[in-house]
């Protein structure tokens, strides 16, 4: 029998027997995957869904993931299957056959101090014969959707969501199991972290009572609240009339100067409702706009 040896892709041999070309089996280092946490915007006091996407170069059997956050103003309240996994149920109703998440895994010792996180184990199909149902290779497929609650007392901020293999006891690795030429291969994916941009809801600066207008009463309320004589209102950002990151008697005086002595307009949003573009310690848990 005629036999010849040639050098194939990546330096591997190509074997030709009797005129038939045989390619070497795909190797683990020829495969790749990526997990991406989508970046989203959320308002203070609300909940927001964060899609987690997966990209693979081969069909996938299983996924393992951990996500942590450092901001104490975030609480992860749930994890659901993403649209790409839900769609597999149309192929086989039992898929996925294993889906477990932990919203309170053991956290690593700081620094940095981790406020919370979650872990997920997802196996698509236990019945690999005759043919397993797998997630086909693809780009940015929605694997999971995590839901976060933003505390009503949160300040505007950029809250990072980070993929990590340090959560849980034992710690849960961040991996993907791909099926390559019928053989399961574990791949450590590249990781793309995300951000929840926390913003105040729309408000009008100076509108301390939230009735949609600015009047003498608003200035008096700011005096009472900044002195501790009354509890905080629903939107402390609206009471920072001069937008200097403080709420005190100066804010009331600023408003009175504008109303009665020809003083400058308070910074926007004032003429019309809007968002505060200044990142400071104040937030707005409820809109002061009608």
Coordinates of C-alpha atoms in Angstrom, one line a residue:
X1 CA 0.0 0.0 0.0
X2 CA 1.3 3.4 -0.9
X3 CA 2.0 5.6 2.1
X4 CA 3.1 9.2 2.2
X5 CA 3.6 11.7 5.0
X6 CA 3.0 15.5 4.7
X7 CA 3.1 18.3 7.1
X8 CA -0.5 19.6 7.8
X9 CA -1.9 22.7 9.5
X10 CA -0.3 23.7 12.8
X11 CA 2.6 21.5 12.0
X12 CA 0.6 18.2 12.4
X13 CA 1.0 15.4 9.9
X14 CA -1.5 14.7 7.0
X15 CA -1.6 11.0 6.3
X16 CA -2.4 9.8 2.8
X17 CA -3.3 6.1 2.5
X18 CA -4.2 4.7 -1.0
X19 CA -4.9 8.2 -2.2
X20 CA -7.3 9.0 0.7
X21 CA -6.6 12.2 2.7
X22 CA -6.9 11.9 6.5
X23 CA -7.0 15.1 8.6
X24 CA -5.8 15.0 12.2
X25 CA -8.6 15.3 14.8
X26 CA -9.2 18.8 16.0
X27 CA -7.2 19.6 19.2
X28 CA -8.2 21.4 22.3
X29 CA -5.8 24.3 21.6
X30 CA -7.6 24.9 18.3
X31 CA -10.9 25.7 20.1
X32 CA -11.9 28.9 21.8
X33 CA -14.8 30.4 23.8
X34 CA -15.8 33.7 25.4
X35 CA -18.1 34.7 28.1
X36 CA -19.4 38.3 28.0
X37 CA -21.5 40.2 30.6
X38 CA -23.6 42.8 28.9
X39 CA -23.3 46.4 30.2
X40 CA -26.7 48.0 31.0
X41 CA -28.1 51.1 32.6
X42 CA -30.4 51.0 35.7
X43 CA -32.2 53.6 37.7
X44 CA -31.9 53.8 41.5
X45 CA -34.5 51.7 43.3
X46 CA -35.2 49.6 40.2
X47 CA -34.4 46.1 38.9
X48 CA -32.5 45.4 35.7
X49 CA -31.8 42.3 33.6
X50 CA -28.2 41.6 32.5
X51 CA -27.7 39.2 29.6
X52 CA -24.7 36.9 29.8
X53 CA -23.5 35.8 26.3
X54 CA -21.3 32.9 25.1
X55 CA -19.3 32.5 22.0
X56 CA -17.8 29.2 21.0
X57 CA -15.9 27.7 18.0
X58 CA -17.5 24.3 18.4
X59 CA -20.8 22.9 19.7
X60 CA -21.1 23.1 23.5
X61 CA -22.3 20.5 26.0
X62 CA -21.9 22.3 29.4
X63 CA -21.1 25.6 31.0
X64 CA -19.8 26.7 34.4
X65 CA -19.7 30.4 35.5
X66 CA -19.3 32.7 38.5
X67 CA -20.0 36.4 38.6
X68 CA -19.2 38.8 41.4
X69 CA -20.0 42.4 42.2
X70 CA -18.2 44.9 44.5
X71 CA -21.0 47.5 45.0
X72 CA -23.1 47.0 48.1
X73 CA -25.9 48.8 46.3
X74 CA -26.5 45.8 44.1
X75 CA -28.3 42.5 45.0
X76 CA -28.6 39.6 42.5
X77 CA -32.2 38.4 42.8
X78 CA -32.3 35.7 40.2
X79 CA -30.7 33.9 37.3
X80 CA -32.7 32.6 34.3
X81 CA -31.9 30.7 31.1
X82 CA -31.1 32.9 28.1
X83 CA -32.9 32.8 24.8
X84 CA -30.3 30.6 23.1
X85 CA -30.8 27.9 25.8
X86 CA -34.6 28.2 26.0
X87 CA -34.7 27.7 22.2
X88 CA -33.1 24.2 22.6
X89 CA -36.3 23.0 24.3
X90 CA -38.0 23.1 20.9
X91 CA -35.5 20.4 19.9
X92 CA -35.7 18.3 23.0
X93 CA -38.1 19.3 25.8
X94 CA -35.8 17.9 28.6
X95 CA -33.0 20.3 27.7
X96 CA -31.3 21.5 29.8
X97 CA -31.2 18.5 32.0
X98 CA -29.2 20.2 34.7
X99 CA -29.4 23.9 35.7
X100 CA -28.5 25.0 39.2
X101 CA -27.5 28.5 40.5
X102 CA -26.4 29.7 43.8
X103 CA -27.2 33.3 44.7
X104 CA -25.2 33.2 47.9
X105 CA -21.9 31.4 47.2
X106 CA -19.0 31.5 49.6
X107 CA -17.1 34.7 48.8
X108 CA -13.3 35.0 48.7
X109 CA -11.5 36.9 51.4
X110 CA -10.6 40.5 50.4
X111 CA -9.2 42.8 49.4
X112 CA -11.2 43.8 47.4
X113 CA -14.3 43.2 49.5
X114 CA -16.8 41.3 47.4
X115 CA -20.4 42.4 48.1
X116 CA -22.0 39.4 46.4
X117 CA -22.3 37.2 43.4
X118 CA -23.6 34.0 42.0
X119 CA -22.5 30.7 40.4
X120 CA -24.2 28.5 37.7
X121 CA -23.8 25.0 36.5
X122 CA -25.5 24.2 33.2
X123 CA -25.4 20.8 31.5
X124 CA -27.6 20.5 28.4
X125 CA -28.2 16.8 27.7
X126 CA -27.4 13.7 29.8
X127 CA -28.5 11.4 26.9
X128 CA -25.6 11.7 24.5
X129 CA -26.7 8.7 22.5
X130 CA -27.7 8.5 19.7
X131 CA -27.2 12.3 19.3
X132 CA -26.9 14.9 22.1
X133 CA -28.6 18.2 21.9
X134 CA -25.9 20.8 22.1
X135 CA -25.7 24.6 21.7
X136 CA -24.3 25.0 18.2
X137 CA -21.1 27.0 17.7
X138 CA -21.9 30.7 17.4
X139 CA -21.2 34.3 18.4
X140 CA -22.7 36.2 21.4
X141 CA -25.5 33.8 22.1
X142 CA -27.6 34.6 25.1
X143 CA -26.8 31.9 27.7
X144 CA -28.2 33.4 30.9
X145 CA -30.0 36.5 32.2
X146 CA -29.2 37.7 35.7
X147 CA -31.5 40.1 37.5
X148 CA -30.1 42.7 39.9
X149 CA -32.0 45.0 42.3
X150 CA -30.5 48.5 42.8
X151 CA -30.9 49.8 46.4
X152 CA -33.2 52.8 46.8
X153 CA -30.5 54.6 48.7
X154 CA -27.8 54.0 46.1
X155 CA -25.8 56.8 44.6
X156 CA -25.2 57.1 40.9
X157 CA -22.1 55.0 40.0
X158 CA -20.5 52.6 37.6
X159 CA -21.0 49.1 39.3
X160 CA -18.7 46.5 37.9
X161 CA -19.8 42.9 37.3
X162 CA -16.8 40.5 37.0
X163 CA -16.5 36.9 35.8
X164 CA -14.5 34.9 38.4
X165 CA -13.5 31.4 39.3
X166 CA -13.1 32.3 43.0
X167 CA -16.8 32.0 44.2
X168 CA -18.2 29.0 46.0
X169 CA -16.9 26.2 48.2
X170 CA -15.4 24.4 46.4
X171 CA -14.7 27.3 44.0
X172 CA -16.5 27.1 40.7
X173 CA -14.3 27.3 37.6
X174 CA -15.3 29.4 34.7
X175 CA -15.2 26.9 31.8
X176 CA -17.1 25.6 28.8
X177 CA -17.2 22.0 27.6
X178 CA -17.1 21.7 23.9
X179 CA -17.7 18.7 21.7
X180 CA -14.9 18.3 19.2
X181 CA -15.0 15.3 16.8
X182 CA -17.3 13.5 19.3
X183 CA -14.9 14.1 22.3
X184 CA -15.7 16.5 25.2
X185 CA -13.0 19.1 25.6
X186 CA -12.8 21.6 28.5
X187 CA -12.0 25.2 27.4
X188 CA -11.2 28.1 29.6
X189 CA -12.9 31.0 27.8
X190 CA -11.7 34.6 27.5
X191 CA -13.7 36.8 29.8
X192 CA -15.4 40.2 29.1
X193 CA -16.7 41.9 32.2
X194 CA -19.7 44.2 32.3
X195 CA -20.9 47.4 34.1
X196 CA -24.3 48.5 35.5
X197 CA -24.4 52.2 35.1
X198 CA -26.6 53.4 38.0
X199 CA -28.4 56.7 37.3
X200 CA -31.0 58.7 39.1
X201 CA -34.5 58.9 37.7
X202 CA -35.6 62.1 36.0
X203 CA -36.2 64.9 38.4
X204 CA -36.3 68.7 38.6
X205 CA -33.7 70.3 40.8
X206 CA -35.2 72.2 43.7
X207 CA -38.5 70.3 43.6
X208 CA -38.2 69.0 47.2
X209 CA -41.9 68.0 47.5
X210 CA -42.1 66.3 44.2
X211 CA -45.1 68.1 42.9
X212 CA -43.5 69.1 39.6
X213 CA -43.0 72.8 40.4
X214 CA -40.4 74.8 42.5
X215 CA -41.8 77.1 45.1
X216 CA -41.1 78.7 48.5
X217 CA -42.2 75.5 50.2
X218 CA -39.4 73.5 48.5
X219 CA -36.8 75.8 50.0
X220 CA -38.3 75.5 53.5
X221 CA -38.4 71.7 53.1
X222 CA -34.7 71.7 52.2
X223 CA -34.0 73.7 55.4
X224 CA -35.9 71.2 57.6
X225 CA -34.5 68.1 56.0
X226 CA -30.9 69.3 55.9
X227 CA -31.2 70.2 59.6
X228 CA -32.6 66.8 60.5
X229 CA -36.0 68.1 61.6
X230 CA -37.7 66.1 58.8
X231 CA -36.8 62.7 57.2
X232 CA -35.3 62.7 53.8
X233 CA -37.5 63.1 50.8
X234 CA -37.8 60.7 47.9
X235 CA -35.1 62.5 45.8
X236 CA -32.2 63.9 47.7
X237 CA -30.6 64.9 44.4
X238 CA -33.4 67.4 43.8
X239 CA -32.5 69.1 47.1
X240 CA -28.8 69.6 46.1
X241 CA -29.8 72.9 44.5
X242 CA -26.3 74.1 43.7
X243 CA -25.2 70.6 42.6
X244 CA -22.0 70.7 44.7
X245 CA -22.5 67.2 46.2
X246 CA -23.8 68.5 49.6
X247 CA -27.3 69.2 50.9
X248 CA -27.3 72.0 53.5
X249 CA -28.7 75.5 54.3
X250 CA -26.7 76.8 51.3
X251 CA -29.0 75.0 48.9
X252 CA -32.1 76.6 50.4
X253 CA -30.3 80.0 50.3
X254 CA -29.4 79.4 46.6
X255 CA -33.0 78.7 45.7
X256 CA -34.3 81.8 47.6
X257 CA -31.7 83.9 45.9
X258 CA -32.9 82.7 42.5
X259 CA -36.5 83.2 43.4
X260 CA -36.4 86.6 45.1
X261 CA -33.1 88.3 44.4
X262 CA -32.2 87.6 40.8
X263 CA -29.7 84.9 41.6
X264 CA -28.5 82.4 39.0
X265 CA -30.6 79.5 37.8
X266 CA -29.9 76.2 39.6
X267 CA -27.9 73.8 37.5
X268 CA -29.8 71.4 35.1
X269 CA -32.0 69.6 35.3
X270 CA -34.0 72.7 36.4
X271 CA -35.8 74.3 33.5
X272 CA -37.1 70.9 32.5
X273 CA -37.0 67.4 34.0
X274 CA -33.9 65.3 33.3
X275 CA -31.1 63.2 34.7
X276 CA -28.2 64.4 36.9
X277 CA -25.0 64.0 34.9
X278 CA -22.9 64.7 38.0
X279 CA -21.8 61.6 39.9
X280 CA -22.0 62.4 43.6
X281 CA -23.3 60.8 46.8
X282 CA -26.9 61.7 46.1
X283 CA -29.5 59.7 44.2
X284 CA -33.2 59.9 43.3
X285 CA -35.2 56.8 44.2
X286 CA -38.5 58.3 43.0
X287 CA -39.1 60.8 40.2
X288 CA -40.1 64.4 41.1
X289 CA -41.5 64.8 37.5
X290 CA -45.2 64.4 36.8

